[in-house]
Coordinates of C-alpha atoms in Angstrom, one line a residue:
M1 CA -108.3 -59.9 118.9
E2 CA -104.9 -58.9 120.0
L3 CA -102.2 -61.3 119.1
T4 CA -98.4 -61.7 119.5
G5 CA -96.2 -61.1 116.5
A6 CA -95.5 -64.9 116.5
E7 CA -99.2 -65.5 116.5
I8 CA -99.9 -63.0 113.6
I9 CA -97.4 -64.9 111.6
I10 CA -99.3 -68.1 112.0
E11 CA -102.5 -66.4 111.0
C12 CA -100.8 -64.9 108.0
L13 CA -99.8 -68.4 106.9
K14 CA -103.2 -69.7 107.4
A15 CA -104.7 -66.7 105.3
E16 CA -102.2 -67.8 102.4
D17 CA -103.6 -71.4 102.6
V18 CA -100.2 -72.9 103.7
D19 CA -100.2 -76.5 104.5
Y20 CA -96.7 -77.2 105.5
V21 CA -93.7 -75.1 106.9
F22 CA -90.3 -76.9 106.6
G23 CA -88.0 -75.7 109.4
Y24 CA -85.5 -76.1 112.3
P25 CA -85.9 -74.2 115.7
G26 CA -83.5 -71.9 117.3
G27 CA -83.5 -69.2 120.0
A28 CA -84.5 -66.3 117.8
V29 CA -87.7 -68.1 116.5
L30 CA -88.8 -69.7 119.8
H31 CA -91.7 -67.5 120.0
I32 CA -92.9 -68.6 116.5
Y33 CA -92.5 -72.3 117.4
D34 CA -94.6 -71.8 120.6
A35 CA -97.2 -70.3 118.3
F36 CA -97.0 -73.3 116.1
Y37 CA -97.4 -75.6 119.3
K38 CA -100.8 -74.0 120.1
Q39 CA -102.4 -74.7 116.7
D40 CA -102.9 -77.5 114.2
D41 CA -104.0 -75.8 110.9
V42 CA -100.4 -75.5 109.6
Q43 CA -98.2 -78.4 109.9
H44 CA -94.5 -77.8 110.7
I45 CA -92.1 -80.5 109.2
L46 CA -88.9 -80.9 111.3
V47 CA -86.0 -81.4 109.1
R48 CA -82.5 -82.2 110.1
H49 CA -80.5 -79.5 108.4
E50 CA -81.9 -76.0 107.1
Q51 CA -80.6 -76.8 103.7
G52 CA -82.9 -79.7 103.7
A53 CA -85.8 -77.4 104.7
T54 CA -85.4 -75.2 101.7
H55 CA -84.9 -78.1 99.3
A56 CA -88.0 -79.7 100.7
A57 CA -90.1 -76.6 100.3
D58 CA -88.7 -76.2 96.8
G59 CA -89.7 -79.8 95.8
Y60 CA -93.2 -79.0 97.3
A61 CA -93.5 -75.8 95.2
R62 CA -92.3 -77.4 92.0
A63 CA -94.8 -80.1 92.2
T64 CA -97.8 -78.1 93.4
G65 CA -97.2 -74.5 92.0
K66 CA -97.8 -73.2 95.4
A67 CA -95.2 -71.3 97.5
G68 CA -92.9 -73.4 99.6
V69 CA -92.6 -72.0 103.2
V70 CA -89.4 -72.2 105.3
L71 CA -88.7 -71.2 108.9
V72 CA -85.2 -71.0 110.3
T73 CA -83.4 -69.3 113.1
S74 CA -80.8 -66.4 112.9
G75 CA -77.2 -66.7 112.1
P76 CA -76.1 -70.2 111.0
G77 CA -79.9 -71.2 110.6
A78 CA -80.2 -68.5 107.9
T79 CA -76.8 -69.1 106.3
N80 CA -77.4 -72.8 106.1
A81 CA -80.6 -72.0 104.1
V82 CA -78.8 -69.8 101.6
T83 CA -77.8 -72.6 99.3
G84 CA -81.4 -73.8 99.0
I85 CA -82.6 -70.2 98.5
A86 CA -80.1 -69.7 95.7
T87 CA -81.3 -73.1 94.1
A88 CA -84.9 -71.7 94.0
Y89 CA -83.8 -68.3 92.7
M90 CA -81.8 -69.8 89.8
D91 CA -84.8 -71.8 88.7
S92 CA -87.5 -69.4 89.6
I93 CA -89.3 -71.3 92.1
P94 CA -91.8 -69.5 94.7
M95 CA -90.7 -69.6 98.1
V96 CA -91.2 -67.6 101.3
V97 CA -88.4 -68.1 103.7
I98 CA -88.8 -66.6 107.3
T99 CA -85.6 -66.0 109.1
G100 CA -85.3 -65.2 112.8
Q101 CA -83.1 -62.2 113.8
V102 CA -81.7 -61.0 117.1
P103 CA -83.8 -58.3 118.9
K104 CA -83.7 -55.0 117.3
H105 CA -81.6 -53.2 119.8
L106 CA -78.8 -55.8 119.2
I107 CA -78.7 -55.6 115.4
G108 CA -75.3 -54.4 114.3
N109 CA -73.7 -55.3 117.6
D110 CA -72.2 -58.7 116.5
A111 CA -74.6 -60.4 118.9
F112 CA -74.9 -64.0 119.5
Q113 CA -76.1 -65.7 116.3
E114 CA -76.3 -62.5 114.4
V115 CA -75.7 -62.3 110.7
D116 CA -77.0 -59.7 108.0
S117 CA -79.6 -62.0 106.7
V118 CA -81.0 -59.2 104.3
G119 CA -77.6 -58.5 103.0
I120 CA -76.3 -62.0 102.6
T121 CA -79.4 -63.1 100.7
R122 CA -79.9 -60.1 98.7
P123 CA -78.1 -61.4 95.4
V124 CA -80.1 -64.7 95.5
V125 CA -83.8 -63.6 96.3
K126 CA -86.5 -61.9 94.3
H127 CA -87.0 -59.6 97.3
N128 CA -86.4 -59.5 100.9
F129 CA -87.8 -57.7 104.0
L130 CA -86.5 -56.7 107.4
I131 CA -89.6 -56.2 109.5
K132 CA -88.9 -53.4 112.2
D133 CA -92.4 -53.1 113.7
V134 CA -95.1 -55.6 114.6
K135 CA -97.7 -53.6 112.8
D136 CA -95.8 -54.4 109.5
I137 CA -96.0 -58.2 109.8
A138 CA -99.4 -58.8 108.0
D139 CA -98.6 -56.4 105.1
T140 CA -95.2 -57.8 104.7
F141 CA -96.4 -61.4 104.6
K142 CA -99.1 -60.4 101.9
K143 CA -96.4 -58.7 99.9
A144 CA -94.1 -61.7 100.2
F145 CA -96.3 -64.2 98.8
Y146 CA -97.6 -62.0 96.1
V147 CA -94.0 -61.2 94.9
A148 CA -92.9 -64.9 95.3
T149 CA -95.9 -66.3 93.2
T150 CA -96.4 -63.6 90.4
G151 CA -94.5 -62.5 87.4
R152 CA -91.3 -64.7 87.3
P153 CA -91.6 -66.5 90.5
G154 CA -88.9 -66.6 93.1
P155 CA -87.9 -66.8 96.8
V156 CA -88.6 -64.1 99.2
V157 CA -86.8 -63.9 102.6
I158 CA -88.6 -62.1 105.5
D159 CA -86.3 -61.4 108.4
I160 CA -87.9 -60.9 111.8
P161 CA -86.3 -59.9 115.1
K162 CA -87.2 -61.8 118.0
D163 CA -88.6 -59.1 120.1
I164 CA -91.3 -58.2 117.4
T165 CA -92.7 -61.6 117.5
A166 CA -93.4 -61.1 121.3
E167 CA -95.2 -57.7 120.9
T168 CA -98.9 -57.6 120.6
L169 CA -101.3 -56.2 118.1
D170 CA -104.7 -56.5 116.8
F171 CA -104.5 -58.7 113.6
V172 CA -106.1 -57.8 110.2
Y173 CA -104.8 -59.4 107.2
P174 CA -105.2 -57.3 104.0
S175 CA -107.5 -58.6 101.4
E176 CA -105.2 -57.1 98.5
I177 CA -102.0 -55.4 98.3
D178 CA -100.8 -52.4 96.0
M179 CA -97.1 -52.3 95.2
R180 CA -96.3 -49.3 92.7
S181 CA -92.9 -50.6 92.1
Y182 CA -93.9 -54.0 91.1
N183 CA -96.6 -54.6 88.5
P184 CA -95.6 -57.7 86.3
T185 CA -96.7 -57.6 82.7
V186 CA -99.6 -60.1 81.9
K187 CA -100.6 -59.7 78.3
G188 CA -98.3 -59.8 75.4
H189 CA -98.3 -56.7 73.0
S190 CA -100.7 -57.3 70.1
R191 CA -98.4 -55.9 67.6
Q192 CA -95.5 -58.3 68.6
I193 CA -97.8 -61.1 68.5
K194 CA -98.9 -60.3 64.9
R195 CA -95.2 -60.1 63.9
A196 CA -94.6 -63.5 65.6
I197 CA -97.4 -65.1 63.7
E198 CA -96.1 -63.8 60.4
L199 CA -92.8 -65.2 61.2
I200 CA -94.3 -68.5 62.4
Q201 CA -96.3 -68.9 59.1
R202 CA -93.5 -68.2 56.9
A203 CA -91.1 -70.6 58.6
E204 CA -89.5 -73.3 56.4
R205 CA -87.3 -74.8 59.1
P206 CA -89.0 -74.1 62.5
M207 CA -88.3 -75.1 65.9
V208 CA -90.1 -74.6 69.2
Y209 CA -87.7 -74.3 72.0
T210 CA -89.4 -74.2 75.7
G211 CA -88.1 -74.1 79.1
G212 CA -89.3 -74.2 82.8
G213 CA -91.3 -71.1 82.3
V214 CA -94.0 -72.9 80.6
I215 CA -94.3 -75.3 83.8
L216 CA -94.1 -72.5 86.2
G217 CA -96.6 -70.6 84.1
N218 CA -99.1 -73.5 83.9
G219 CA -99.0 -73.2 80.2
S220 CA -98.6 -76.8 79.2
E221 CA -102.1 -77.0 77.7
Q222 CA -101.7 -74.0 75.5
L223 CA -98.2 -75.3 74.4
R224 CA -99.7 -78.6 73.3
T225 CA -102.4 -76.9 71.3
F226 CA -99.9 -74.6 69.7
V227 CA -97.5 -77.3 68.8
R228 CA -100.0 -79.8 67.5
K229 CA -101.8 -77.3 65.5
L230 CA -98.7 -76.3 63.5
G231 CA -97.0 -79.8 63.5
Y232 CA -93.6 -78.1 64.1
P233 CA -90.8 -79.9 65.9
I234 CA -90.3 -79.2 69.7
T235 CA -87.4 -79.4 72.0
Q236 CA -87.4 -78.7 75.7
T237 CA -84.7 -77.7 78.3
L238 CA -83.8 -79.6 81.3
M239 CA -86.1 -77.6 83.4
G240 CA -88.9 -77.7 80.7
L241 CA -89.2 -81.5 80.5
G242 CA -93.0 -82.7 80.6
A243 CA -94.6 -79.6 79.4
F244 CA -95.0 -81.3 76.1
P245 CA -95.2 -85.1 76.2
A246 CA -91.9 -86.9 75.6
S247 CA -93.9 -89.7 73.7
D248 CA -95.2 -87.3 71.2
P249 CA -93.7 -87.8 67.7
L250 CA -93.4 -84.0 67.4
S251 CA -91.0 -84.0 70.5
L252 CA -87.1 -84.3 69.8
G253 CA -86.2 -84.6 73.4
M254 CA -83.9 -82.3 75.4
L255 CA -81.5 -79.9 73.8
G256 CA -78.1 -78.6 74.9
M257 CA -75.0 -79.9 76.4
Y258 CA -76.4 -83.3 77.0
G259 CA -79.4 -83.0 74.5
T260 CA -80.3 -85.5 71.7
Y261 CA -78.6 -85.1 68.4
E262 CA -81.8 -84.4 66.4
A263 CA -82.8 -81.6 68.9
N264 CA -79.4 -79.8 68.6
M265 CA -79.0 -80.2 64.9
G266 CA -82.5 -79.1 64.4
M267 CA -81.7 -75.9 66.7
H268 CA -78.4 -75.3 64.6
H269 CA -80.1 -75.4 61.3
C270 CA -83.5 -73.8 61.9
D271 CA -84.6 -70.6 60.2
T272 CA -87.3 -69.8 62.8
L273 CA -86.8 -70.3 66.6
I274 CA -89.8 -69.9 68.8
A275 CA -88.6 -69.7 72.4
I276 CA -91.2 -70.0 75.2
G277 CA -90.4 -69.5 78.8
A278 CA -86.8 -70.3 78.5
R279 CA -83.6 -68.1 79.3
F280 CA -81.0 -69.3 76.8
D281 CA -78.7 -70.7 79.4
D282 CA -75.1 -71.4 78.4
R283 CA -75.9 -75.2 78.8
V284 CA -78.5 -74.7 76.1
T285 CA -76.8 -72.4 73.7
G286 CA -73.3 -73.7 73.6
A287 CA -71.0 -71.0 72.1
L288 CA -73.1 -67.9 71.7
E289 CA -71.4 -66.9 68.4
K290 CA -72.4 -70.2 67.0
F291 CA -76.0 -70.3 68.2
C292 CA -78.8 -70.7 65.6
P293 CA -76.7 -68.9 63.1
E294 CA -79.7 -68.6 60.4
A295 CA -82.6 -68.2 62.7
K296 CA -85.0 -65.4 63.2
I297 CA -85.9 -65.7 67.0
I298 CA -89.3 -65.1 68.8
H299 CA -89.0 -65.0 72.5
I300 CA -92.0 -65.2 75.0
D301 CA -91.1 -64.6 78.5
V302 CA -92.8 -63.2 81.7
D303 CA -89.6 -61.5 82.6
P304 CA -88.5 -58.6 80.4
A305 CA -84.9 -58.8 81.9
S306 CA -84.5 -62.2 80.2
I307 CA -85.2 -61.1 76.8
S308 CA -82.0 -60.4 74.7
K309 CA -80.0 -60.9 77.9
N310 CA -77.9 -63.7 76.3
V311 CA -79.1 -63.9 72.8
K312 CA -80.4 -61.0 70.7
V313 CA -84.1 -61.8 69.5
D314 CA -86.1 -60.4 66.7
V315 CA -89.4 -60.3 68.2
P316 CA -89.8 -60.0 71.9
I317 CA -93.1 -60.6 73.6
V318 CA -93.3 -60.1 77.4
G319 CA -96.2 -61.5 79.2
E320 CA -97.6 -64.7 80.8
V321 CA -97.2 -67.8 78.8
T322 CA -100.9 -68.8 79.1
Q323 CA -102.0 -65.2 78.0
V324 CA -99.7 -65.0 75.1
L325 CA -100.2 -68.6 73.8
D326 CA -104.0 -68.2 74.1
A327 CA -103.8 -65.0 71.9
I328 CA -101.4 -66.7 69.2
N329 CA -103.5 -69.8 69.1
A330 CA -106.8 -67.9 68.7
Q331 CA -105.2 -65.8 65.9
L332 CA -103.8 -68.7 64.1
E333 CA -107.2 -70.4 64.3
Q334 CA -108.6 -67.4 62.6
S335 CA -105.9 -67.0 60.1
A336 CA -106.7 -67.9 56.5
E337 CA -103.0 -68.1 55.7
G338 CA -101.3 -71.4 56.6
H339 CA -97.7 -72.5 56.7
N340 CA -95.5 -73.8 53.8
K341 CA -96.4 -77.6 54.0
A342 CA -94.0 -78.7 51.4
A343 CA -91.2 -77.0 53.1
I344 CA -92.2 -78.4 56.6
K345 CA -92.4 -81.8 55.1
K346 CA -88.7 -81.6 53.8
W347 CA -87.7 -80.3 57.2
W348 CA -89.3 -83.3 58.9
A349 CA -87.5 -85.6 56.5
Q350 CA -84.1 -84.0 57.6
I351 CA -85.0 -84.2 61.2
D352 CA -85.9 -88.0 60.7
E353 CA -82.5 -88.6 59.3
W354 CA -81.0 -87.1 62.5
R355 CA -83.2 -89.2 64.6
A356 CA -82.0 -92.4 62.9
Q357 CA -78.7 -91.6 64.5
D358 CA -80.3 -93.3 67.6
C359 CA -78.0 -91.0 69.7
L360 CA -79.2 -92.6 73.1
K361 CA -78.2 -96.2 72.2
Y362 CA -75.8 -97.9 74.8
D363 CA -74.3 -101.2 75.3
R364 CA -76.9 -103.5 76.9
D365 CA -74.8 -106.6 76.9
S366 CA -71.7 -105.6 78.9
G367 CA -72.6 -107.7 82.0
T368 CA -72.7 -104.6 84.2
I369 CA -75.6 -102.6 85.4
K370 CA -75.9 -99.7 83.1
P371 CA -77.4 -96.5 84.7
Q372 CA -79.6 -95.9 81.4
F373 CA -81.1 -99.2 81.9
V374 CA -82.0 -98.7 85.6
V375 CA -83.8 -95.4 84.5
E376 CA -85.5 -97.3 81.7
E377 CA -86.6 -100.0 84.0
L378 CA -87.8 -97.5 86.6
F379 CA -90.0 -95.7 83.8
K380 CA -91.6 -99.3 83.1
V381 CA -92.3 -100.3 86.7
T382 CA -93.9 -96.9 87.5
R383 CA -95.5 -96.7 84.1
G384 CA -93.9 -93.3 83.4
D385 CA -96.2 -91.7 86.0
A386 CA -94.0 -91.2 89.0
F387 CA -92.9 -87.8 90.4
V388 CA -89.1 -88.0 89.8
T389 CA -86.6 -85.8 91.9
S390 CA -82.8 -85.9 91.2
D391 CA -79.6 -84.7 92.5
V392 CA -76.9 -83.4 90.1
G393 CA -74.6 -85.2 87.9
Q394 CA -74.4 -88.2 85.5
H395 CA -77.6 -89.7 87.0
Q396 CA -79.6 -86.4 86.6
M397 CA -78.8 -86.5 82.9
F398 CA -79.6 -90.2 82.5
A399 CA -82.9 -89.4 84.3
A400 CA -83.8 -86.5 81.9
Q401 CA -82.7 -88.6 78.7
Y402 CA -84.3 -91.9 79.6
Y403 CA -87.5 -91.2 81.9
G404 CA -89.9 -89.9 79.2
F405 CA -91.9 -87.3 81.1
D406 CA -95.3 -86.8 79.5
K407 CA -96.9 -84.4 82.3
P408 CA -95.6 -81.2 83.8
R409 CA -94.4 -80.8 87.3
R410 CA -93.3 -84.5 87.5
W411 CA -89.5 -83.8 87.0
I412 CA -88.2 -82.1 89.9
N413 CA -84.4 -81.1 89.9
S414 CA -82.0 -78.4 90.4
G415 CA -81.2 -77.0 86.9
G416 CA -79.6 -73.5 87.3
L417 CA -77.5 -73.9 90.4
G418 CA -77.0 -77.6 90.2
T419 CA -77.2 -78.3 93.9
M420 CA -75.9 -81.8 94.9
G421 CA -78.1 -82.9 97.9
F422 CA -81.3 -81.5 96.4
G423 CA -82.9 -84.8 95.6
L424 CA -84.0 -86.4 98.9
P425 CA -85.4 -83.4 100.7
A426 CA -87.1 -82.4 97.5
A427 CA -88.7 -85.9 97.3
M428 CA -89.9 -85.4 101.0
G429 CA -91.7 -82.1 99.9
V430 CA -93.4 -83.7 96.8
K431 CA -94.4 -86.8 99.0
L432 CA -96.1 -84.5 101.5
A433 CA -97.9 -82.9 98.7
F434 CA -98.9 -85.9 96.9
P435 CA -99.0 -88.8 99.6
D436 CA -100.8 -91.2 97.1
E437 CA -98.3 -90.8 94.2
E438 CA -95.2 -92.7 93.7
V439 CA -92.1 -90.6 94.3
A440 CA -88.6 -91.6 93.2
C441 CA -85.3 -89.8 93.9
I442 CA -82.6 -90.7 91.3
T443 CA -79.2 -89.9 93.0
G444 CA -75.7 -91.0 93.1
E445 CA -73.3 -92.1 95.9
S446 CA -71.7 -88.6 96.2
S447 CA -75.0 -86.5 96.0
I448 CA -77.0 -88.4 98.4
Q449 CA -74.4 -87.9 101.3
M450 CA -74.9 -84.2 100.9
C451 CA -78.3 -84.3 102.8
L452 CA -78.5 -87.9 103.9
Q453 CA -79.5 -86.8 107.4
E454 CA -83.1 -86.1 106.0
L455 CA -83.6 -90.0 106.0
S456 CA -84.4 -89.2 109.7
T457 CA -87.1 -86.8 108.6
C458 CA -88.6 -89.5 106.3
K459 CA -88.8 -91.8 109.3
Q460 CA -90.4 -89.3 111.6
Y461 CA -93.1 -88.4 109.1
A462 CA -93.5 -91.8 107.4
L463 CA -92.6 -90.5 103.9
P464 CA -92.0 -93.7 101.7
V465 CA -90.1 -92.3 98.8
K466 CA -87.9 -94.6 96.8
I467 CA -84.2 -93.8 96.5
I468 CA -82.6 -95.0 93.2
N469 CA -78.8 -94.7 94.0
L470 CA -76.8 -95.2 90.8
N471 CA -73.6 -96.0 92.6
N472 CA -70.4 -96.0 90.4
G473 CA -67.9 -95.1 93.0
Y474 CA -67.1 -91.8 91.4
M475 CA -68.3 -88.1 91.2
G476 CA -69.5 -89.4 87.9
M477 CA -69.8 -86.2 86.0
V478 CA -66.5 -84.8 87.5
R479 CA -64.9 -88.1 86.3
Q480 CA -66.4 -87.9 82.9
W481 CA -65.0 -84.4 82.3
Q482 CA -61.5 -85.5 83.7
E483 CA -61.5 -88.4 81.2
F484 CA -62.3 -86.0 78.3
F485 CA -60.4 -82.9 79.1
Y486 CA -57.8 -83.7 81.8
E487 CA -56.1 -86.8 80.4
K488 CA -57.8 -89.1 82.8
R489 CA -56.3 -87.5 85.9
Y490 CA -59.0 -88.3 88.2
A491 CA -58.0 -86.0 90.9
M492 CA -60.4 -86.5 94.0
S493 CA -63.4 -87.6 92.0
Y494 CA -63.5 -91.1 93.5
F495 CA -64.4 -92.5 96.8
D496 CA -62.3 -95.0 98.9
A497 CA -64.5 -95.0 101.9
L498 CA -68.2 -95.4 100.7
P499 CA -70.7 -96.4 103.4
D500 CA -72.7 -99.6 103.3
F501 CA -75.9 -97.8 102.1
V502 CA -78.1 -100.8 102.9
A503 CA -77.0 -100.8 106.5
L504 CA -77.2 -97.1 106.6
A505 CA -80.7 -97.1 105.4
E506 CA -81.7 -99.8 107.8
G507 CA -80.0 -97.8 110.8
Y508 CA -82.5 -95.1 110.1
G509 CA -85.4 -97.6 110.2
H510 CA -85.8 -98.0 106.3
V511 CA -85.4 -100.7 103.8
G512 CA -82.1 -101.3 102.0
I513 CA -81.6 -103.3 99.0
K514 CA -78.3 -103.7 97.1
V515 CA -78.3 -104.6 93.4
E516 CA -75.3 -105.9 91.6
K517 CA -76.4 -107.8 88.5
P518 CA -78.5 -106.5 85.5
E519 CA -81.0 -109.4 85.8
D520 CA -81.9 -108.3 89.3
V521 CA -82.7 -104.6 88.5
R522 CA -86.3 -105.1 87.5
P523 CA -87.3 -107.5 90.3
A524 CA -85.6 -105.0 92.8
L525 CA -87.6 -102.0 91.6
E526 CA -90.7 -103.9 91.6
E527 CA -90.2 -105.3 95.2
A528 CA -89.5 -101.5 96.2
F529 CA -92.6 -100.2 94.9
K530 CA -94.9 -103.0 96.3
Q531 CA -93.7 -101.5 99.7
K532 CA -96.2 -98.7 99.9
D533 CA -95.5 -97.7 103.3
R534 CA -91.8 -98.0 103.6
L535 CA -88.8 -95.8 102.2
V536 CA -86.7 -98.2 100.3
F537 CA -83.1 -97.3 99.4
L538 CA -82.0 -99.2 96.3
D539 CA -78.2 -99.3 96.0
F540 CA -77.5 -100.2 92.3
I541 CA -73.8 -100.8 91.6
T542 CA -73.4 -99.5 88.2
D543 CA -70.6 -99.4 85.5
R544 CA -67.8 -97.3 86.9
E545 CA -66.8 -95.8 83.6
E546 CA -70.3 -95.2 81.7
N547 CA -70.5 -91.8 80.2
V548 CA -73.4 -89.4 79.3
Y549 CA -73.8 -89.0 75.5
P550 CA -74.3 -87.0 73.4
M551 CA -72.1 -84.2 75.1
I552 CA -71.3 -80.8 73.7
P553 CA -67.8 -79.6 75.0
S554 CA -67.5 -76.1 76.4
G555 CA -67.0 -73.5 73.8
A556 CA -68.5 -75.6 71.0
G557 CA -71.7 -75.2 68.9
L558 CA -74.7 -77.2 69.0
N559 CA -73.7 -79.1 65.9
E560 CA -70.4 -80.1 67.5
M561 CA -71.5 -83.1 69.7
I562 CA -69.5 -85.9 70.9
L563 CA -71.7 -88.9 70.2
V564 CA -69.6 -91.8 71.5

């Protein structure tokens, strides 16, 4: 049957089993929106800003593992989406972003609402396409979803001129796709795996260091088998939390700039580092010249460009995490040689000494609401089983430190780009994906105002997320750094005109609760989560000068933490 380009796009989305498209209409995509109107298989979610669309699709993708899909118009629609595209790119999140473009004959003429979407997005996408003929739509969509979801995932942009969406063609969707220039490695090299096992078994002070790649690669089960078989300590990055249970005694918590004392000291003193699905980010390594000075390093990653990019490694293994860990686990099972149990026992004794520092303790009797306490109470009320999104700042670190994630894909946050405004729209995407699960957005009074307009989207689509606003009247992390490194010159880090968040939430048709006393924290949370069908905005007035500890200053090593 002959279809318009716009109708072909809808059929492509159906073929890729897309449930939701997050978007905002405009002139260049009106043919596509008209095609949406004529069908009911793919639901369009109307956001209030294109950045909100990208973050919502991003949250949906992180929680489900499927590609999030975005539709925006040309010009400002596309440029408004760039921040969210970059957020997904930095964290390797699969996303397909459809951007409208002016008609072909106007491209390059500075036409109304024309921008070079392909050129603008090129640095922050895995790949992008400009469709120049209606016959290329189906193949391009097939390629886009394949590229976005395989290898190291990432966002793909499809730019479509308006006139192409009006042209007609018989629709045939390809059953498979062949891309000679794109063939991600799946299986690890057997010789490298053998070398890795030899190092692992000889280790006396081993550390397992894992990142978001384990979650994105669905390798949590294989990781748990690997770590528990060996009995080695494991630490996880901000992006990797939940791949291995925080409640397991083998877990040392998060490492890096705001990581635990035991995790960072273990990293610094280890003799064998097994890095899995992690990219040695600067917030993890500290000063590179001081990073793991005595360690032989094994690095498992699906992206060959990430290996030895920041830290030179001794045994590189390129492949999908599930495939590589399955191979390693099988060989460990068959190997007659074990590890040095006496040395490992001694290593654990040292780790337990570091653990005894209790680096996450805080003053519980100050009379003010401590942000750590709110997160701990949230954990208890939700039984540690909620999907938790966050914005970026102190509240993000408190959430990572004090909400113990035992499952993968429950912790949804912007790690690489650190995008304020991410939390609320991401929570919308998660709630649409899992309507029967509890979804909490931990945010701060600065971040929440970046995409606050999405409260309107939540009302329209009845998305009863719970917003945990840790309100200290400052841009908290900026203030903390100004306290430590700028002699308390709090330049523009505080707010003199904060809104009444309760009234604001009520103005959007939601429930607002203000909490000012520690004894009211638990009852307020319990009341909020009893309201299954309402979005509840909880405004917790927290200690204005509480800091995140431990902290590693810029330029310091992992063993040079500020503890109090």
